[in-house]
Short mmCIF file of C-alpha atoms in Angstrom, two decimals:
data_model
loop_
_atom_site.label_atom_id
_atom_site.label_comp_id
_atom_site.label_asym_id
_atom_site.label_seq_id
_atom_site.Cartn_x
_atom_site.Cartn_y
_atom_site.Cartn_z
CA MET B 2 182.18 91.89 18.45
CA THR B 3 181.32 90.05 21.67
CA SER B 4 178.18 92.17 22.11
CA PHE B 5 177.07 91.34 18.56
CA LEU B 6 177.57 87.65 19.07
CA TYR B 7 175.66 87.76 22.33
CA ARG B 8 172.72 89.49 20.64
CA ALA B 9 172.77 86.98 17.82
CA GLU B 10 172.87 84.10 20.24
CA THR B 11 170.02 85.54 22.30
CA LEU B 12 167.87 85.93 19.21
CA LEU B 13 168.61 82.32 18.21
CA VAL B 14 167.76 80.99 21.66
CA ARG B 15 164.56 83.03 21.74
CA ALA B 16 163.55 81.64 18.36
CA LEU B 17 164.29 78.07 19.43
CA LEU B 18 162.21 78.51 22.62
CA ALA B 19 159.31 79.89 20.59
CA ALA B 20 159.55 76.89 18.24
CA ILE B 21 159.64 74.47 21.15
CA ARG B 22 156.48 76.08 22.66
CA THR B 23 154.58 75.37 19.46
CA LEU B 24 155.00 71.61 19.99
CA PRO B 25 152.92 69.62 22.49
CA PRO B 26 154.96 68.94 25.65
CA ALA B 27 155.38 65.22 25.01
CA ALA B 28 156.46 65.84 21.38
CA SER B 29 158.92 68.53 22.51
CA SER B 30 160.32 66.16 25.09
CA SER B 31 160.74 63.34 22.58
CA LEU B 32 162.33 65.54 19.98
CA GLY B 33 164.84 66.94 22.50
CA GLY B 34 165.62 63.42 23.68
CA PHE B 35 166.19 62.11 20.18
CA VAL B 36 168.49 64.99 19.17
CA ALA B 37 170.52 64.75 22.34
CA ARG B 38 170.97 60.97 22.40
CA THR B 39 171.93 61.06 18.71
CA ILE B 40 174.51 63.84 18.88
CA GLY B 41 175.59 63.84 22.53
CA PRO B 42 177.52 60.55 22.64
CA LEU B 43 179.68 61.76 19.76
CA LEU B 44 180.86 64.85 21.68
CA PRO B 45 184.19 64.87 23.60
CA VAL B 46 182.45 65.55 26.90
CA SER B 47 180.96 62.01 26.71
CA LYS B 48 184.43 60.72 27.53
CA VAL B 49 184.11 62.51 30.89
CA ALA B 50 180.81 60.67 31.46
CA ASP B 51 182.42 57.33 30.66
CA ARG B 52 185.22 57.93 33.07
CA ASN B 53 182.87 58.98 35.78
CA LEU B 54 181.00 55.74 35.27
CA GLN B 55 184.19 53.72 35.51
CA LEU B 56 184.92 55.38 38.84
CA ALA B 57 181.41 55.23 40.27
CA LEU B 58 180.03 51.99 38.86
CA PRO B 59 182.98 49.72 37.97
CA GLU B 60 180.64 46.72 37.79
CA TYR B 61 179.23 48.03 34.49
CA ASP B 62 181.03 46.97 31.33
CA ALA B 63 181.75 49.22 28.31
CA SER B 64 178.45 48.36 26.60
CA ALA B 65 176.41 49.18 29.69
CA ARG B 66 178.33 52.42 30.15
CA ARG B 67 177.59 53.47 26.53
CA ARG B 68 173.90 52.81 27.15
CA ILE B 69 173.93 54.92 30.33
CA VAL B 70 175.71 57.75 28.53
CA ARG B 71 173.05 57.68 25.82
CA ASP B 72 170.36 57.67 28.49
CA CYS B 73 172.07 60.61 30.21
CA TRP B 74 172.02 62.64 26.98
CA GLU B 75 168.43 61.68 26.29
CA ASN B 76 167.35 62.82 29.76
CA LEU B 77 169.20 66.11 29.24
CA GLY B 78 167.56 66.64 25.85
CA ARG B 79 164.14 65.86 27.22
CA THR B 80 164.71 68.26 30.14
CA VAL B 81 165.55 71.05 27.68
CA GLY B 82 162.52 70.17 25.54
CA GLU B 83 160.20 70.17 28.58
CA PHE B 84 161.62 73.33 30.19
CA PRO B 85 159.43 75.86 28.33
CA HIS B 86 156.30 73.76 28.99
CA ILE B 87 156.67 73.21 32.76
CA SER B 88 154.37 76.06 33.75
CA ARG B 89 151.59 74.50 31.61
CA LEU B 90 151.88 70.87 32.71
CA LYS B 91 148.77 69.60 34.56
CA GLN B 92 148.74 67.81 37.89
CA ASN B 93 147.71 64.16 38.23
CA THR B 94 146.75 63.58 34.66
CA PRO B 95 145.68 59.94 33.99
CA SER B 96 148.03 59.66 31.01
CA GLY B 97 150.31 61.69 28.77
CA ALA B 98 152.19 64.84 29.76
CA GLY B 99 151.79 66.02 33.38
CA TRP B 100 153.24 65.80 36.86
CA SER B 101 152.43 64.20 40.19
CA VAL B 102 153.99 63.91 43.63
CA GLU B 103 154.90 60.84 45.64
CA GLY B 104 155.12 61.91 49.26
CA ALA B 105 152.89 65.00 49.05
CA GLU B 106 152.13 64.54 52.71
CA HIS B 107 155.76 65.36 53.46
CA LEU B 108 155.39 68.72 51.72
CA GLU B 109 152.27 69.42 53.67
CA ALA B 110 153.98 68.53 56.94
CA ALA B 111 156.90 70.81 56.08
CA LYS B 112 154.49 73.65 55.32
CA ALA B 113 152.64 73.03 58.59
CA SER B 114 155.91 73.12 60.59
CA GLY B 115 156.26 76.88 60.07
CA ARG B 116 160.03 76.50 59.90
CA PRO B 117 162.38 77.62 57.16
CA VAL B 118 162.96 74.71 54.88
CA ILE B 119 165.97 73.60 52.84
CA PHE B 120 165.08 71.49 49.85
CA PHE B 121 167.97 69.30 48.64
CA SER B 122 168.19 67.52 45.32
CA GLY B 123 170.45 66.93 42.37
CA HIS B 124 170.51 67.05 38.54
CA ILE B 125 168.33 63.94 38.27
CA GLY B 126 165.38 63.50 35.90
CA ASN B 127 163.94 66.93 35.13
CA TRP B 128 165.30 68.89 38.07
CA GLU B 129 163.54 72.05 36.77
CA LEU B 130 160.20 70.62 37.99
CA MET B 131 160.94 70.79 41.73
CA PRO B 132 160.75 74.55 42.32
CA PRO B 133 157.33 75.15 40.66
CA VAL B 134 155.77 72.07 42.22
CA VAL B 135 156.92 72.90 45.73
CA ALA B 136 155.70 76.46 45.17
CA ARG B 137 152.22 75.14 44.46
CA TYR B 138 152.30 73.60 47.94
CA GLY B 139 152.83 77.05 49.42
CA MET B 140 156.58 76.94 49.90
CA PRO B 141 158.33 78.82 47.07
CA PHE B 142 162.05 78.62 47.57
CA ALA B 143 165.05 80.67 46.50
CA SER B 144 167.96 78.87 44.91
CA PHE B 145 171.53 79.23 43.78
CA TYR B 146 172.41 79.48 40.12
CA ARG B 147 175.36 79.79 37.78
CA ALA B 148 174.65 82.65 35.40
CA ALA B 149 175.02 82.07 31.65
CA SER B 150 177.91 83.96 30.13
CA ASN B 151 175.52 85.68 27.73
CA PRO B 152 173.37 88.13 29.77
CA GLY B 153 170.52 87.98 27.27
CA VAL B 154 170.33 84.18 27.40
CA ASP B 155 170.58 84.34 31.20
CA ARG B 156 167.59 86.64 31.35
CA LEU B 157 165.57 84.26 29.13
CA ILE B 158 166.37 81.29 31.39
CA HIS B 159 165.59 83.32 34.51
CA ARG B 160 162.24 84.42 33.06
CA LEU B 161 161.31 80.84 32.18
CA ARG B 162 162.01 79.74 35.77
CA GLN B 163 160.01 82.61 37.22
CA ASP B 164 157.10 81.86 34.90
CA ALA B 165 157.14 78.24 36.00
CA MET B 166 157.11 79.30 39.63
CA GLY B 167 154.30 81.75 39.10
CA GLN B 168 155.99 84.37 41.25
CA ASP B 169 159.23 86.26 41.66
CA VAL B 170 161.60 84.39 43.99
CA PRO B 171 165.24 85.33 44.60
CA MET B 172 168.03 83.43 42.80
CA PHE B 173 171.43 83.80 44.42
CA PRO B 174 174.67 83.64 42.41
CA LYS B 175 177.11 80.94 43.44
CA GLY B 176 179.96 82.26 45.59
CA ALA B 177 180.48 84.12 48.84
CA LYS B 178 178.17 87.01 48.02
CA GLY B 179 175.33 84.69 47.13
CA ALA B 180 175.89 82.64 50.26
CA ARG B 181 175.60 85.72 52.49
CA ALA B 182 172.38 86.72 50.74
CA ALA B 183 170.97 83.22 51.13
CA LEU B 184 171.78 83.17 54.83
CA LYS B 185 170.00 86.44 55.31
CA TYR B 186 167.01 85.14 53.35
CA LEU B 187 166.81 82.02 55.59
CA SER B 188 167.09 84.11 58.71
CA LYS B 189 163.94 85.96 57.71
CA GLY B 190 162.00 82.68 57.30
CA GLY B 191 162.56 82.07 53.60
CA ASN B 192 163.07 78.62 52.05
CA LEU B 193 166.10 77.62 50.08
CA GLY B 194 166.66 74.97 47.36
CA VAL B 195 170.09 73.41 46.76
CA LEU B 196 171.26 71.12 43.91
CA GLY B 197 174.28 69.71 45.66
CA ASP B 198 175.69 67.08 43.31
CA GLN B 199 178.43 68.94 41.46
CA LYS B 200 182.09 69.19 42.42
CA MET B 201 183.07 72.22 44.50
CA ASN B 202 186.79 72.61 44.95
CA ASP B 203 186.46 74.82 48.03
CA GLY B 204 183.88 72.50 49.60
CA ILE B 205 184.57 69.64 52.00
CA GLU B 206 185.61 66.08 51.31
CA ALA B 207 182.79 63.50 51.56
CA GLN B 208 182.33 60.06 50.03
CA LEU B 209 180.35 59.51 46.81
CA PHE B 210 180.25 56.04 45.32
CA GLY B 211 182.97 55.06 47.76
CA ARG B 212 185.41 57.71 46.56
CA PRO B 213 186.40 61.04 48.12
CA ALA B 214 184.56 63.90 46.41
CA MET B 215 184.84 67.65 47.10
CA THR B 216 181.26 68.58 47.98
CA ALA B 217 179.46 71.84 48.66
CA SER B 218 178.65 72.12 52.37
CA ALA B 219 176.30 75.10 52.10
CA ALA B 220 173.08 73.09 52.62
CA ALA B 221 174.42 71.50 55.79
CA VAL B 222 175.90 74.75 57.12
CA PHE B 223 172.71 76.71 56.53
CA ALA B 224 170.43 74.03 58.00
CA LEU B 225 172.49 73.73 61.18
CA ARG B 226 172.89 77.44 61.61
CA HIS B 227 169.18 78.22 61.26
CA ASP B 228 167.61 75.01 62.58
CA ALA B 229 165.94 74.60 59.21
CA LEU B 230 163.82 71.61 58.33
CA ILE B 231 165.35 69.49 55.56
CA VAL B 232 163.43 67.95 52.74
CA THR B 233 165.22 65.81 50.19
CA GLY B 234 163.72 64.65 46.95
CA HIS B 235 164.25 64.07 43.28
CA VAL B 236 162.34 63.97 40.01
CA ARG B 237 161.61 60.68 38.27
CA ARG B 238 160.75 60.56 34.58
CA ASP B 239 157.85 58.15 33.83
CA GLY B 240 157.49 59.09 30.18
CA PRO B 241 157.72 62.04 27.74
CA ALA B 242 156.96 65.14 29.84
CA ARG B 243 155.42 62.83 32.43
CA LEU B 244 157.27 63.62 35.65
CA VAL B 245 157.04 62.57 39.30
CA LEU B 246 158.47 64.49 42.22
CA VAL B 247 159.47 61.96 44.85
CA VAL B 248 159.66 63.58 48.29
CA ASP B 249 161.34 62.05 51.33
CA THR B 250 160.31 62.41 54.96
CA PRO B 251 161.40 65.81 56.41
CA PHE B 252 163.91 65.82 59.21
CA MET B 253 165.82 68.22 61.46
CA PRO B 254 169.63 68.27 61.37
CA GLU B 255 171.30 66.51 64.29
CA LYS B 256 173.52 68.73 66.40
CA THR B 257 176.40 67.91 68.75
CA ASP B 258 179.12 70.02 70.30
CA ASP B 259 181.30 69.45 67.21
CA ARG B 260 179.99 71.73 64.47
CA THR B 261 182.59 70.62 61.95
CA GLN B 262 181.63 66.98 62.38
CA ASP B 263 177.93 67.86 62.19
CA VAL B 264 178.43 69.61 58.88
CA LEU B 265 180.40 66.63 57.49
CA ALA B 266 177.84 64.08 58.72
CA LEU B 267 174.92 65.96 57.15
CA THR B 268 176.81 66.54 53.91
CA GLN B 269 177.58 62.79 53.79
CA LEU B 270 173.90 62.04 54.29
CA PHE B 271 173.12 64.21 51.31
CA ASN B 272 175.69 62.36 49.18
CA ASP B 273 174.32 59.03 50.30
CA ARG B 274 170.80 60.08 49.18
CA LEU B 275 172.15 61.20 45.86
CA GLU B 276 173.96 57.97 45.34
CA SER B 277 170.90 55.86 46.09
CA TRP B 278 168.79 57.86 43.60
CA ILE B 279 171.47 57.55 40.89
CA ARG B 280 171.92 53.83 41.43
CA ASP B 281 168.21 53.29 40.95
CA ILE B 282 168.28 54.86 37.45
CA PRO B 283 171.89 55.60 36.46
CA GLY B 284 170.90 57.24 33.12
CA SER B 285 168.76 59.86 34.91
CA TRP B 286 171.82 61.69 36.33
CA LEU B 287 173.98 64.30 34.62
CA TRP B 288 177.31 62.43 34.29
CA LEU B 289 178.93 65.07 32.11
CA HIS B 290 180.93 66.96 34.78
CA ARG B 291 184.17 65.85 36.37
CA ARG B 292 182.90 64.95 39.84
CA TRP B 293 186.05 63.57 41.45
CA ASP B 294 189.64 64.78 41.82
CA LYS B 295 191.52 64.91 38.55
CA SER B 296 194.16 62.52 39.88
CA LEU B 297 191.56 59.73 39.72
CA TYR B 298 191.04 60.28 35.98
CA ARG B 299 194.72 59.84 35.02
CA ASN B 300 195.65 56.85 32.93
CA MET B 301 191.99 55.93 32.41
CA THR B 302 190.70 54.70 29.06
CA THR B 303 187.32 55.52 27.56
CA GLN B 304 185.12 53.37 25.37
CA CYS B 305 182.26 55.73 24.50
#
């Protein structure tokens, strides 16, 4: 029965992707945004988003939080609508769908360094844009991923990402096995991308929006172990399928005799960058996951 349902789901997803591809990128983005912002706020998971906002941005009232939750859903819907089109988006178009880079000189400097590079970002704007754009600057990077429960759907997603990259680049499963493979890949001079904004119970405690948050330390550990250059950045949405990759100045991790403290300091720096990006445009972040310890959510109300 499970196998039948998986096949049916895969066929449905394949048909939906084919339908999305028939639309122009901007229209596909707008349609996805409309559907998501209309339906999403009605779903139970939006209560999680509202509670996250109460914890992270207590200065926002209920009305502002509802607007941010709608924006969050719209961004997610647009991201889904744009995903099948990313490989076909043009660079530096004067208007309409396309992508550009702010801080392209930083990518060029990272490439010229000859060092392995760790690219750090979060689920902000259309995060699917970062890998193919960086690849066009000569630095394709491997990344971690959480496989879809349906193997057929997982293969479809994986194929879309590879098509956008224009080449076959490793994707490591989250967990100990994937971490070992990623370390080996870095040791051979490969580059690695990390989306480090989700809760990781077996991570380390760092601050996010002034509250303790269990945070993945892999990016910091890998960078320190392999003296990798670090490039942080995020994707800003300037319109329907009009996307900007904002790249920060590359830097080397600072080392002392205390490796544990070095990992914590670098992980905190990553969280601080994430927080600053999110504060700039709160609705561009994926607020739908429980980011803090469950004890902080007790006795909270929601007004979504």
